[in-house]
Coordinates of C-alpha atoms and ligand atoms in Angstrom, one line a residue:
M1 CA 0.2 0.1 0.1
E2 CA 1.9 3.0 -1.4
W3 CA -0.7 5.4 0.2
C4 CA 0.5 4.1 4.0
V5 CA 4.4 5.5 2.9
S6 CA 3.3 8.7 1.1
M7 CA 1.0 9.9 3.5
P8 CA 2.1 12.6 6.0
K9 CA 2.0 10.8 9.6
I10 CA 2.0 11.8 13.3
E11 CA 3.8 9.3 15.7
L12 CA 3.4 9.8 19.3
H13 CA 4.8 6.1 20.6
A14 CA 8.4 5.5 19.9
H15 CA 10.8 4.5 22.2
L16 CA 14.5 5.6 21.0
N17 CA 16.1 2.1 22.0
G18 CA 13.4 -0.1 20.4
S19 CA 13.6 2.0 17.5
I20 CA 17.2 1.2 16.7
R21 CA 18.0 -0.5 13.6
D22 CA 19.0 -4.2 13.4
S23 CA 21.7 -3.1 11.5
T24 CA 23.7 -0.9 13.7
L25 CA 22.5 -3.2 16.7
L26 CA 24.6 -6.4 15.1
K27 CA 27.3 -4.0 14.3
L28 CA 27.5 -3.0 18.2
A29 CA 27.0 -6.2 19.1
R30 CA 30.2 -7.5 16.6
E31 CA 32.3 -4.7 18.3
L32 CA 31.8 -5.8 21.9
G33 CA 32.1 -9.4 20.7
E34 CA 35.6 -8.6 19.1
K35 CA 36.8 -7.2 22.3
G36 CA 35.6 -10.3 24.3
A37 CA 32.7 -8.5 26.6
I38 CA 30.2 -10.7 24.8
N39 CA 29.7 -14.3 22.8
F40 CA 28.4 -12.3 19.4
P41 CA 26.7 -15.5 18.0
D42 CA 24.4 -15.9 21.0
V43 CA 23.6 -12.2 21.1
E44 CA 23.3 -12.5 17.2
H45 CA 20.2 -15.0 17.6
V46 CA 18.6 -12.9 20.3
I47 CA 18.7 -9.9 18.0
L48 CA 17.5 -11.7 15.0
K49 CA 14.7 -13.7 16.8
N50 CA 11.1 -12.7 15.5
D51 CA 8.5 -14.2 18.0
R52 CA 9.5 -12.7 21.7
S53 CA 7.3 -13.2 24.6
F54 CA 6.7 -10.5 27.1
K55 CA 9.6 -11.7 29.2
E56 CA 12.2 -11.7 26.3
V57 CA 11.2 -8.4 25.2
F58 CA 12.4 -6.6 28.2
K59 CA 15.6 -9.0 28.0
L60 CA 16.3 -7.6 24.8
F61 CA 16.0 -4.2 26.2
D62 CA 18.6 -4.6 28.7
L63 CA 20.6 -6.2 26.2
I64 CA 20.1 -3.1 23.6
H65 CA 21.2 -0.8 26.9
I66 CA 24.4 -2.9 27.4
L67 CA 25.3 -2.1 23.6
T68 CA 23.9 1.4 23.4
T69 CA 24.7 3.3 26.8
D70 CA 27.5 5.4 25.5
H71 CA 27.2 9.0 24.3
K72 CA 28.5 8.6 21.0
I73 CA 26.1 5.7 20.3
V74 CA 23.1 7.2 21.5
T75 CA 24.0 10.1 19.3
R76 CA 24.2 8.2 16.4
M77 CA 21.2 6.2 17.3
T78 CA 19.0 9.1 17.8
K79 CA 20.0 10.6 14.4
E80 CA 19.4 7.3 12.3
V81 CA 15.9 6.8 14.2
I82 CA 15.0 10.5 13.3
E83 CA 16.0 10.3 9.7
D84 CA 14.1 6.4 9.5
F85 CA 10.8 8.3 10.5
A86 CA 11.1 10.9 8.0
D87 CA 12.0 8.6 5.4
D88 CA 8.3 6.9 5.9
N89 CA 6.7 10.4 5.9
V90 CA 6.0 11.1 9.3
V91 CA 6.1 14.9 9.7
Y92 CA 5.7 14.9 13.5
L93 CA 7.6 12.8 15.8
E94 CA 7.5 12.8 19.6
L95 CA 10.8 10.2 20.5
R96 CA 10.5 8.9 24.1
T97 CA 13.6 7.9 26.0
T98 CA 14.5 6.9 29.8
P99 CA 17.2 9.3 30.7
K100 CA 19.8 6.9 32.3
N101 CA 23.0 7.1 34.7
N102 CA 25.9 5.2 34.0
D103 CA 29.1 5.8 36.0
S104 CA 31.1 3.5 34.0
K105 CA 30.8 5.6 31.0
G106 CA 30.6 8.7 32.9
M107 CA 27.2 9.1 32.0
S108 CA 24.5 11.0 33.8
K109 CA 20.8 11.8 32.9
R110 CA 21.4 14.9 31.7
S111 CA 24.7 13.8 29.5
Y112 CA 22.4 11.2 28.0
M113 CA 20.0 13.4 27.2
E114 CA 23.0 15.8 25.8
A115 CA 24.3 12.8 23.5
V116 CA 20.2 12.9 22.4
L117 CA 20.2 16.8 21.5
E118 CA 23.2 16.2 19.4
G119 CA 22.0 13.3 17.4
I120 CA 19.1 15.7 16.8
R121 CA 21.4 18.3 15.7
S122 CA 23.4 15.9 13.3
V123 CA 20.5 14.6 11.4
N124 CA 21.1 15.9 7.9
S125 CA 18.8 14.1 5.5
V126 CA 16.2 16.1 6.6
E127 CA 15.1 19.7 8.4
V128 CA 14.4 19.1 12.1
D129 CA 12.1 21.7 13.7
L130 CA 12.8 20.8 17.4
C131 CA 9.5 21.7 19.3
H132 CA 10.3 23.8 22.0
K133 CA 9.1 27.2 23.8
L134 CA 11.7 29.6 22.9
K135 CA 11.1 29.2 19.3
E136 CA 7.5 30.3 19.6
D137 CA 9.0 34.0 20.3
T138 CA 11.2 33.6 17.1
S139 CA 8.6 32.0 15.0
A140 CA 8.0 34.9 12.8
H141 CA 11.5 34.1 11.4
S142 CA 10.7 30.2 10.8
H143 CA 9.7 29.0 7.7
T144 CA 6.6 29.8 6.1
V145 CA 3.5 26.7 6.1
D146 CA 3.9 27.1 2.1
D147 CA 7.9 26.4 2.8
I148 CA 6.5 23.5 4.8
C149 CA 4.0 21.7 2.6
N150 CA 6.4 22.3 -0.7
N151 CA 8.9 19.4 -0.6
K152 CA 10.1 20.6 -4.2
T153 CA 11.5 23.8 -3.2
R154 CA 12.6 23.1 0.5
R155 CA 14.2 19.8 2.2
K156 CA 12.0 17.6 3.9
K157 CA 11.0 18.5 7.5
I158 CA 10.2 16.7 10.6
Y159 CA 8.7 18.1 13.8
V160 CA 10.7 16.5 16.7
G161 CA 9.4 16.7 20.6
L162 CA 11.3 14.7 23.3
L163 CA 9.4 12.9 26.1
L164 CA 11.3 11.4 29.0
S165 CA 10.4 8.5 30.3
I166 CA 10.5 7.2 34.1
D167 CA 11.1 3.3 34.1
R168 CA 9.0 1.2 36.3
R169 CA 12.2 0.1 37.9
E170 CA 13.3 3.8 39.3
T171 CA 12.8 4.9 42.5
T172 CA 10.5 7.7 43.5
E173 CA 13.8 9.9 43.7
A174 CA 14.9 9.2 40.3
A175 CA 11.7 9.4 38.8
I176 CA 11.4 13.1 40.3
E177 CA 15.1 13.7 38.8
T178 CA 13.8 12.7 35.6
V179 CA 10.9 15.3 35.9
K180 CA 13.4 18.0 36.8
L181 CA 15.3 17.6 33.8
A182 CA 12.6 17.3 31.5
L183 CA 11.7 20.9 33.1
E184 CA 15.2 22.3 32.6
M185 CA 14.9 20.8 29.1
R186 CA 11.8 22.2 28.2
D187 CA 13.5 25.0 25.7
L188 CA 15.4 22.4 24.4
G189 CA 12.7 20.1 22.8
V190 CA 11.5 18.6 25.7
V191 CA 7.6 18.1 25.5
G192 CA 6.3 15.6 27.9
I193 CA 6.9 12.5 30.6
D194 CA 6.0 9.0 29.8
L195 CA 5.9 6.1 32.7
S196 CA 6.7 2.8 31.0
G197 CA 9.3 -0.1 31.6
N198 CA 8.4 -3.9 31.9
P199 CA 4.5 -3.2 33.6
V200 CA 4.7 -6.5 35.9
I201 CA 7.4 -4.6 38.0
G202 CA 7.1 -1.5 40.0
E203 CA 3.9 0.1 42.0
W204 CA 2.0 3.4 40.9
L205 CA 2.3 5.1 44.1
T206 CA 6.0 5.1 43.6
F207 CA 5.8 7.3 40.4
L208 CA 3.0 9.3 41.3
P209 CA 4.8 12.2 43.2
A210 CA 6.9 12.5 40.5
L211 CA 3.9 12.6 38.0
E212 CA 2.2 14.9 40.2
F213 CA 5.0 17.5 40.5
A214 CA 5.4 16.9 36.5
K215 CA 1.6 17.7 36.2
E216 CA 1.6 20.7 38.5
Q217 CA 4.5 22.1 36.5
G218 CA 2.2 21.9 33.3
L219 CA 4.4 19.1 31.8
P220 CA 2.0 16.7 29.5
I221 CA 2.3 12.8 30.8
T222 CA 1.6 9.7 28.7
L223 CA 1.5 6.6 30.7
H224 CA 1.8 3.0 29.9
C225 CA -1.4 1.5 30.8
G226 CA -2.9 -1.8 30.9
E227 CA -0.4 -3.6 29.3
V228 CA -1.2 -6.5 31.5
P229 CA -4.1 -7.1 33.4
N230 CA -4.1 -4.6 36.7
P231 CA -7.5 -3.5 37.4
D232 CA -6.8 -1.1 40.5
E233 CA -3.8 0.4 38.6
I234 CA -5.6 1.0 35.7
R235 CA -8.1 2.8 37.4
A236 CA -5.7 4.9 39.5
M237 CA -4.2 5.7 36.3
L238 CA -7.2 7.0 34.4
N239 CA -8.5 9.0 37.4
F240 CA -5.0 10.6 37.2
L241 CA -6.3 12.2 33.8
P242 CA -3.0 11.8 32.1
R243 CA -3.1 13.9 28.6
R244 CA -2.6 10.3 26.8
I245 CA -2.2 6.7 27.2
G246 CA -0.4 4.0 25.5
H247 CA -1.7 0.6 24.6
A248 CA -5.0 -0.5 26.9
C249 CA -5.0 -3.7 26.1
C250 CA -6.1 -5.5 29.5
F251 CA -8.9 -3.7 30.0
E252 CA -12.6 -4.9 31.5
D253 CA -15.9 -3.1 30.6
D254 CA -15.6 -0.7 33.5
E255 CA -12.2 0.3 32.6
W256 CA -13.6 0.9 28.9
N257 CA -16.6 2.9 30.1
L258 CA -14.1 4.9 32.1
L259 CA -11.9 5.7 29.6
K260 CA -14.4 6.4 27.1
R261 CA -16.3 8.8 29.4
L262 CA -12.9 10.4 30.2
K263 CA -12.1 10.5 26.8
I264 CA -8.5 10.1 27.2
P265 CA -6.2 9.4 23.7
V266 CA -4.7 6.2 23.2
E267 CA -1.8 5.9 21.4
I268 CA -2.6 2.1 19.2
C269 CA 0.5 -0.4 18.7
L270 CA -0.8 -3.2 17.1
T271 CA 2.4 -5.0 16.1
S272 CA 3.9 -4.6 19.5
N273 CA 0.5 -5.9 21.1
I274 CA 0.3 -8.9 18.8
I275 CA 4.1 -9.8 19.5
T276 CA 3.7 -9.7 23.1
E277 CA 0.9 -11.3 23.3
T278 CA -1.0 -9.1 25.3
I279 CA -3.7 -9.1 22.8
A280 CA -4.6 -12.7 21.0
S281 CA -4.7 -11.9 17.0
V282 CA -4.9 -8.4 15.1
D283 CA -8.5 -8.7 14.1
V284 CA -9.8 -8.7 17.7
H285 CA -7.9 -5.5 18.7
H286 CA -9.4 -2.9 20.8
F287 CA -8.7 -0.5 17.8
A288 CA -11.7 -1.5 16.2
D289 CA -14.0 -0.6 19.1
L290 CA -12.4 2.4 19.7
Y291 CA -12.3 3.6 16.2
K292 CA -15.8 2.6 15.6
S293 CA -16.8 4.9 18.9
N294 CA -14.7 7.8 17.4
H295 CA -12.7 7.7 20.9
P296 CA -9.7 9.6 20.0
L297 CA -6.7 7.5 18.9
I298 CA -3.8 7.2 16.7
L299 CA -1.4 4.2 15.3
C300 CA 1.8 4.0 16.6
T301 CA 5.3 1.6 16.0
D302 CA 6.2 1.2 19.8
D303 CA 9.6 -0.2 19.5
C304 CA 10.4 -0.5 15.3
G305 CA 13.6 -2.0 15.6
V306 CA 12.7 -4.7 18.4
F307 CA 9.7 -5.6 16.4
S308 CA 10.5 -5.3 12.8
T309 CA 7.9 -3.0 11.8
S310 CA 7.4 0.7 10.5
I311 CA 4.8 3.3 11.0
S312 CA 3.6 2.7 7.5
A313 CA 3.6 -1.0 8.2
E314 CA 1.2 -0.6 10.7
Y315 CA -0.8 1.6 8.6
A316 CA -1.1 -0.9 6.3
L317 CA -1.8 -3.6 8.8
A318 CA -5.0 -1.5 10.1
S319 CA -6.4 -0.7 6.8
S320 CA -6.3 -4.2 5.4
T321 CA -7.3 -5.9 8.9
F322 CA -10.2 -3.4 9.5
G323 CA -10.7 -1.7 5.7
I324 CA -9.9 1.7 6.7
G325 CA -9.0 3.8 3.7
K326 CA -6.8 6.3 2.8
R327 CA -9.2 9.4 3.9
E328 CA -10.3 8.2 6.8
M329 CA -5.9 7.3 8.1
F330 CA -5.6 11.0 6.8
E331 CA -8.2 12.3 9.2
M332 CA -7.1 10.4 12.2
N333 CA -3.8 12.1 11.8
D334 CA -5.8 15.4 11.4
R335 CA -7.4 14.8 14.4
A336 CA -4.2 13.5 16.7
I337 CA -2.8 17.2 16.1
D338 CA -5.3 18.0 19.1
F339 CA -3.6 15.5 21.4
I340 CA 0.1 16.3 20.6
F341 CA 2.3 18.0 23.2
A342 CA 3.9 20.3 21.2
C343 CA 3.1 23.9 21.3
D344 CA 0.7 25.6 19.4
R345 CA 2.9 27.0 16.8
V346 CA 3.6 23.6 16.0
K347 CA -0.1 22.5 16.2
Q348 CA -0.9 25.6 13.7
E349 CA 1.6 24.8 11.4
L350 CA 0.6 20.9 11.2
K351 CA -3.1 21.6 10.9
T352 CA -2.3 24.0 8.0
M353 CA -0.4 21.5 6.3
F354 CA -2.9 18.7 6.9
A355 CA -5.5 20.9 5.7
S356 CA -3.7 21.5 2.2
G357 CA -3.0 17.7 2.1
L358 CA -6.5 16.9 2.3
S359 CA -7.6 19.0 -0.4
E360 CA -4.8 17.7 -2.4
L361 CA -6.3 14.0 -1.4
L362 CA -9.9 15.5 -2.6
N363 CA -8.9 16.4 -6.1
L364 CA -6.7 13.0 -6.9
Ligands
6MZ401 C1 6.8 -3.5 24.9 N1 6.1 -2.3 25.3 C2 6.8 -1.6 26.4 N2 6.0 -1.5 27.4 C3 6.5 -0.8 28.2 N3 7.9 -0.1 28.4 C4 8.5 -0.3 27.3 C5 7.7 -1.0 26.0 N4 8.7 -0.9 25.1 C6 9.8 -0.2 25.5 N5 9.6 0.4 26.4 C7 10.2 0.8 27.7 O1 11.3 1.8 26.5 C8 12.7 1.2 27.0 C9 13.6 1.3 25.8 O2 14.0 2.6 24.9 P1 14.8 3.8 25.9 O3 15.9 3.0 26.4 O4 13.7 4.6 27.0 O5 15.1 4.4 25.1 C10 12.6 0.0 27.7 O6 13.7 -0.6 28.3 C11 11.3 -0.1 28.7 O7 11.5 1.0 29.4
ZN402 ZN1 5.8 1.7 24.6

């Protein structure tokens, strides 16, 4: 489905380390293998394996982190991931990542994020508009809407906003440190906070003080919610009123009713849910019911490296499974602009871009 690639798309749920290219991961593993730090054939097998249980996915993340937790590699990975999304015609990307401390690499959460920013600066195949507050004041000098829409006269452009993730393994203090860092970096492209990590680990109450602090400070929050059955946590998360949630796989009737009543937008990750077996098969995915109910939602990749997918592949899968066409998908993206975390300038520019794209679509 060519249109799934060519259509401008909004990606709101992509984890940096989960989006790493297989080729980069294998190269890093080979290098560590040559140094004798790991057994390359074992690691190669894990990287290339296609079906992964939930537990195995989180083991793979630990392995990926061993290979990538280094400033230069974080920079390279960030650059490649943004270029890959832009190549797939993502026009607005919210990229999330967990800031990491690692004494042996001289890495602090802040220096990790500086390496991410360096990666964004080194993107050269596409023009990056980093969403940050300061830019609003200078937007008069920014590009015109015609510039953005007209790929012929300008380079392709992608808006990027960063979300800082709190890992469910972290303590309250570490989570607060991440929120403080996000606040310090609001002028540098950080647009919000995410709670993620292995859903069978950690307690909601551990993260609540950090999330409440973020909310008080006006930082938008998205939560991984209901990836495993846990009705008390799901209800507590929904009643916290996050700006969005990811997944919503293991909801019962009460939780569906609450979600729909609160109209909290959902980031849908089809392939991720199927591979981790949180949903039995794509045809019974809750995307269908939410879409029919006009609930705010958007298709996302989660971890396109780990799950060997792409945002256009997710659109193709949703289109063939649920019979949703190009125009409806386009409108789904247009509506999603309302719940992105970027500032009004970016929202306005995207609205204009999509408005002109729709007339093109209808003229076809
Ligand atoms: C499959 N579903 C998922 N559920 C929950 N958390 C997930 C996830 N996929 C990824 N992550 C979270 O993102 C981290 C990797 O990216 P970063 O190191 O932050 O860039 C993982 O370690 C996990 O905490
Ligand atoms: Zn996720």
